[in-house]
XYZ file of N, CA and C in Angstrom:
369
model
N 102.330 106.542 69.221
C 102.475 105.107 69.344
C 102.230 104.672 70.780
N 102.967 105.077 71.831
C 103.006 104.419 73.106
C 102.531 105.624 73.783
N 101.384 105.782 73.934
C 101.153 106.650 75.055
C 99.922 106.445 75.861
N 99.797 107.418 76.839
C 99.142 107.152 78.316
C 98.321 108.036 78.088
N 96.890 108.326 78.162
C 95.964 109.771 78.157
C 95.167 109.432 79.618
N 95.281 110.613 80.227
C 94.682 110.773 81.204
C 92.705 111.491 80.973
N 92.276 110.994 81.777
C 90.854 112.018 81.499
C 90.090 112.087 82.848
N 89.334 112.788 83.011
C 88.299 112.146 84.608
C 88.910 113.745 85.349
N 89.495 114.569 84.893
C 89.580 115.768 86.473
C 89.130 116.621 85.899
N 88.908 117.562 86.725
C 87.860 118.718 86.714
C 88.282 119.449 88.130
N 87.005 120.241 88.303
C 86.235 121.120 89.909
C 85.653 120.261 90.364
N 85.928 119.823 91.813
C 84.753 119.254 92.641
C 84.766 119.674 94.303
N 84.209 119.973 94.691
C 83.754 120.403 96.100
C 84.795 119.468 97.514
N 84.929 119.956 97.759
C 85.336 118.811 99.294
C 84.054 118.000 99.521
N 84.602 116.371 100.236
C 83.967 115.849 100.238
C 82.992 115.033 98.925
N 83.863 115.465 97.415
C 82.844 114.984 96.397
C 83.854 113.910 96.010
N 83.305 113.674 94.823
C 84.623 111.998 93.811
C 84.893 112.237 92.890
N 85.798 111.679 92.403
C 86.055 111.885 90.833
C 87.006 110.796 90.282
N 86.719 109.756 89.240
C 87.214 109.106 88.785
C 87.854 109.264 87.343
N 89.501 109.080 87.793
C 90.152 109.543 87.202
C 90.871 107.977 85.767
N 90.687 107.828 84.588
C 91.077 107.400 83.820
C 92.893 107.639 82.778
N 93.062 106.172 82.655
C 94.161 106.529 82.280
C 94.337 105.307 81.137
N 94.277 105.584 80.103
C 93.826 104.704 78.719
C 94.913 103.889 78.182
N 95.223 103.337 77.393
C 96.862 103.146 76.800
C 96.397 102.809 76.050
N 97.350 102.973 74.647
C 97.450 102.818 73.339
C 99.155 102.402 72.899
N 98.904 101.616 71.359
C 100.448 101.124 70.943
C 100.695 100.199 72.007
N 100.284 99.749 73.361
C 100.877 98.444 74.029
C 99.695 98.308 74.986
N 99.837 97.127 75.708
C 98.778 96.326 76.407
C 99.493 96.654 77.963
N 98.347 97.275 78.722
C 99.207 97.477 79.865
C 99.043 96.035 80.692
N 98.739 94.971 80.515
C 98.890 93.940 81.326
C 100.301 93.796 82.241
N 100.806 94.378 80.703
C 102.812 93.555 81.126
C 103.470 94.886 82.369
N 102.662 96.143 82.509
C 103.327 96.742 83.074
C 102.747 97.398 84.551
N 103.212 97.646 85.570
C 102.872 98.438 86.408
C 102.880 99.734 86.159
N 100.923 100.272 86.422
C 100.894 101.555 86.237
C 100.414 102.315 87.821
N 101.276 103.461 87.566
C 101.384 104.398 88.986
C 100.366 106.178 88.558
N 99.072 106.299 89.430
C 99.512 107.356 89.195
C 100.286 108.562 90.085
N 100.683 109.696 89.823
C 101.713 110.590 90.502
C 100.879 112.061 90.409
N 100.999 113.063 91.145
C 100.996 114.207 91.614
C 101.240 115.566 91.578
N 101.086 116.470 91.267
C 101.930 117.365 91.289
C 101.727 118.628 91.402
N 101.897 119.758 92.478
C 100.849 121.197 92.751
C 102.514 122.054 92.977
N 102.540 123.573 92.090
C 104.026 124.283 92.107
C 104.494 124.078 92.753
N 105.544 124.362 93.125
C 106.613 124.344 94.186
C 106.789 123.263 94.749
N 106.433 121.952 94.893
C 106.479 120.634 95.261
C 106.652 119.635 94.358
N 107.459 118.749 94.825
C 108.042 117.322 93.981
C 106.547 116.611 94.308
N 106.764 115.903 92.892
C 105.532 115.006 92.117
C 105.520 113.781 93.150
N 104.817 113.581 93.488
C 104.685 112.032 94.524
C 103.802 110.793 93.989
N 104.514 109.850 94.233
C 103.456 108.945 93.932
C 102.126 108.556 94.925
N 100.911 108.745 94.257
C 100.149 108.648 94.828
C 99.505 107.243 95.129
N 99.217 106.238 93.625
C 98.787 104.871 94.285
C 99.389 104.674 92.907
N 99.821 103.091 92.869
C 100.284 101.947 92.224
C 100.122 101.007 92.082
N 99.969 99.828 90.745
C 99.111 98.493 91.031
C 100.470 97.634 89.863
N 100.408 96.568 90.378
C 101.873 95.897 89.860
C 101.349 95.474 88.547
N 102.676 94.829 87.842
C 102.201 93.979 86.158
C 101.587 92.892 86.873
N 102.036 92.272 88.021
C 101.600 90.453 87.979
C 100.503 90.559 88.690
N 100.373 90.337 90.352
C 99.802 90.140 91.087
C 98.519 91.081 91.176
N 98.764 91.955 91.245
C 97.676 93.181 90.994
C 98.068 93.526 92.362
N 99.363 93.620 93.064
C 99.296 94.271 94.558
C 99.496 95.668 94.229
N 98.803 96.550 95.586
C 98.808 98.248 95.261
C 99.330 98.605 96.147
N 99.340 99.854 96.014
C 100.165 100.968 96.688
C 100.033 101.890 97.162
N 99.412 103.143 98.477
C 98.470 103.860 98.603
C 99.826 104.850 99.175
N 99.926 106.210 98.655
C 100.439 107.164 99.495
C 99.387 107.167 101.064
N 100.194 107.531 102.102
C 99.214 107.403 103.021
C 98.128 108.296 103.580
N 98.175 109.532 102.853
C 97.157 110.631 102.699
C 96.222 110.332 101.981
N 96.043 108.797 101.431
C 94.832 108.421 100.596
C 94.396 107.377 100.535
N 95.334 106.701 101.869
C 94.477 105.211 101.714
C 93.088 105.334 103.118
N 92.126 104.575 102.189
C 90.992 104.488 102.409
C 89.978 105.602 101.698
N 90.262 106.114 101.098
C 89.721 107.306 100.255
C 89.592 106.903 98.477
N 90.971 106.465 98.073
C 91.295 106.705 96.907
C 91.142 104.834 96.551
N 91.004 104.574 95.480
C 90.835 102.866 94.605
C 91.545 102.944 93.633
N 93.090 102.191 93.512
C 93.157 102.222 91.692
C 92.484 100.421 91.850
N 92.573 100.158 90.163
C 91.575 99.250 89.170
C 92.336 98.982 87.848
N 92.199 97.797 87.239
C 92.759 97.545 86.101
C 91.438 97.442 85.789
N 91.239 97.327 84.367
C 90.596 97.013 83.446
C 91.458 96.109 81.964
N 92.011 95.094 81.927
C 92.419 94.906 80.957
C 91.954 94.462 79.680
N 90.674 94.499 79.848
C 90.059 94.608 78.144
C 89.761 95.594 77.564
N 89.832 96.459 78.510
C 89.697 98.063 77.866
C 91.277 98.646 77.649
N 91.947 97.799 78.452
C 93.497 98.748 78.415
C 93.669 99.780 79.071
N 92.635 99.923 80.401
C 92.855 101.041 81.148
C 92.632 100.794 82.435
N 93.753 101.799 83.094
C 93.310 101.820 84.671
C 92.862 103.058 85.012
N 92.122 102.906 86.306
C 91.650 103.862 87.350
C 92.092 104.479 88.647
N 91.244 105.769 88.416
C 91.986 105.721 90.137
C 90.530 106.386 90.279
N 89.954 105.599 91.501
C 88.661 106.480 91.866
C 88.785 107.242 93.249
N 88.536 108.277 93.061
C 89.331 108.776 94.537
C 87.828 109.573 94.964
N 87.347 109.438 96.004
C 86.448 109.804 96.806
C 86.465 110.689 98.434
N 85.762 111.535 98.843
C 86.563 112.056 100.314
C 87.177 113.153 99.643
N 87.328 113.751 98.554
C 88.238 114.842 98.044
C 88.480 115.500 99.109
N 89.366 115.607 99.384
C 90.246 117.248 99.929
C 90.815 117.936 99.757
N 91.024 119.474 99.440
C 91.906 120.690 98.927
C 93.064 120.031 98.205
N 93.622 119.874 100.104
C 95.112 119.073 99.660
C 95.017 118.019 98.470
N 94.182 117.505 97.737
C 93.861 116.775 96.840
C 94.623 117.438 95.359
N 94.271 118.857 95.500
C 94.200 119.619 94.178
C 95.924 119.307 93.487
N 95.884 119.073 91.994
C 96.934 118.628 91.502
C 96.980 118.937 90.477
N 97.880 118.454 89.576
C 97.837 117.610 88.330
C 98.152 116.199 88.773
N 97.472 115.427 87.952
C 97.163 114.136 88.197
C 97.969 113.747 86.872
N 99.262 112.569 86.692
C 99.648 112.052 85.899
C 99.243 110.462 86.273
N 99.133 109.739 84.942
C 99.742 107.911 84.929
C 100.785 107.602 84.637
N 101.476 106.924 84.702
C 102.330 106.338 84.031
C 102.828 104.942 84.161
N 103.123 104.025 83.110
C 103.529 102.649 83.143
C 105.294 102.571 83.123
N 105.076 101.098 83.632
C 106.623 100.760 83.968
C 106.436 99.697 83.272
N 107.606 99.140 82.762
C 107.174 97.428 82.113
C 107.635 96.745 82.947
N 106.876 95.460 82.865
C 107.501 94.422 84.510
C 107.118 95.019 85.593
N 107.268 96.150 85.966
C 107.371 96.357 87.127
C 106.095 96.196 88.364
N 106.140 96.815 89.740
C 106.387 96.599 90.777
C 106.064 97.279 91.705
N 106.963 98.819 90.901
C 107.249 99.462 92.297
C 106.259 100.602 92.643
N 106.657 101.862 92.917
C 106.113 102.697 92.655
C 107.033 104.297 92.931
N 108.035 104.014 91.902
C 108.917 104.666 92.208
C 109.499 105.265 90.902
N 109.243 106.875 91.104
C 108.906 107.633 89.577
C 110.080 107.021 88.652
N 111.500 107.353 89.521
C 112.409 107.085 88.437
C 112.182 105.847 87.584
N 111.289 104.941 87.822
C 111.256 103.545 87.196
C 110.606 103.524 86.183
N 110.131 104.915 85.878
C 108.469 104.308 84.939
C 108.672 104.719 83.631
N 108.405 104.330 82.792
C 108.882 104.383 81.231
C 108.042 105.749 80.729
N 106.680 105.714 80.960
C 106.188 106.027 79.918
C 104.785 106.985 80.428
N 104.794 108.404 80.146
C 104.235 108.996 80.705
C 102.880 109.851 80.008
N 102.265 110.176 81.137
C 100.456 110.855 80.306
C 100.865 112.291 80.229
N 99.906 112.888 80.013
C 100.086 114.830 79.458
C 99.812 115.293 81.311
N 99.036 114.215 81.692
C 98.545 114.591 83.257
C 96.771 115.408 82.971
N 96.413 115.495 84.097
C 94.725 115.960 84.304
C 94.523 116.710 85.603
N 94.177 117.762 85.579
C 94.012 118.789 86.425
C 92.713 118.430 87.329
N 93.121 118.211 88.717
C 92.132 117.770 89.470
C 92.376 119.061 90.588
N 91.130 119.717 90.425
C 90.777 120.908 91.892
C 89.812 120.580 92.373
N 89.659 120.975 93.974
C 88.896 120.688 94.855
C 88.907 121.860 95.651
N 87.833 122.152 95.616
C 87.653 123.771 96.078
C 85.878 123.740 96.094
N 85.669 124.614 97.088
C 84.010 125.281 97.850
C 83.729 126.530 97.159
């Protein structure tokens, strides 16, 4: 019913792009702020960038601003994150997830979560 699918990661080189998708189904993400978040072993999941329900203001961890773009699309029901400049430190799992109403970009807030997408960056 309510879920988030991630798609868009793979292998890509340093220095390459990869645009990462995050779809929704069962609800309209207009009403909600979607974040995506992070995550490589041994380290807590971070939020990486965030775009609100109203205004469309975002949110850039600062290891990625000027590199990375999120994007709504709301006739498709999906957002983006196009992230360009790859670097190692890049390599993850890549989750979305929506908040309703919200705002922030702050994991505990977010309702509703993707399976995540494996993004490596490696030579």
């Amino acid at each position: 019913q309510l879920q988030l699918v991630e798609s868009g990661g793979g292998l890509v080189q340093p220095g390459g792009s990869l645009r990462l998708s995050c779809a929704a189904s069962g609800f309209t993400l207009d009403y909600y702020a979607i974040g995506w978040f992070r995550q490589v072993p041994g380290k807590e999941r971070e939020g990486v960038s965030c775009i609100s329900s109203s205004d469309g203001s975002t949110y850039y961890l600062d290891s990625v601003k000027g590199r990375f773009t999120i994007s709504r699309d709301n006739a498709k029901n999906t957002v983006y994150l196009q992230m360009n400049s790859l670097k190692p430190e890049d390599t993850a799992v890549y989750y979305c997830a929506a908040d309703w109403g919200g705002s922030s970009c702050h994991e505990a807030e977010y309702d509703y979560w993707g399976q995540g997408t494996q993004v490596t960056v490696s030579s």
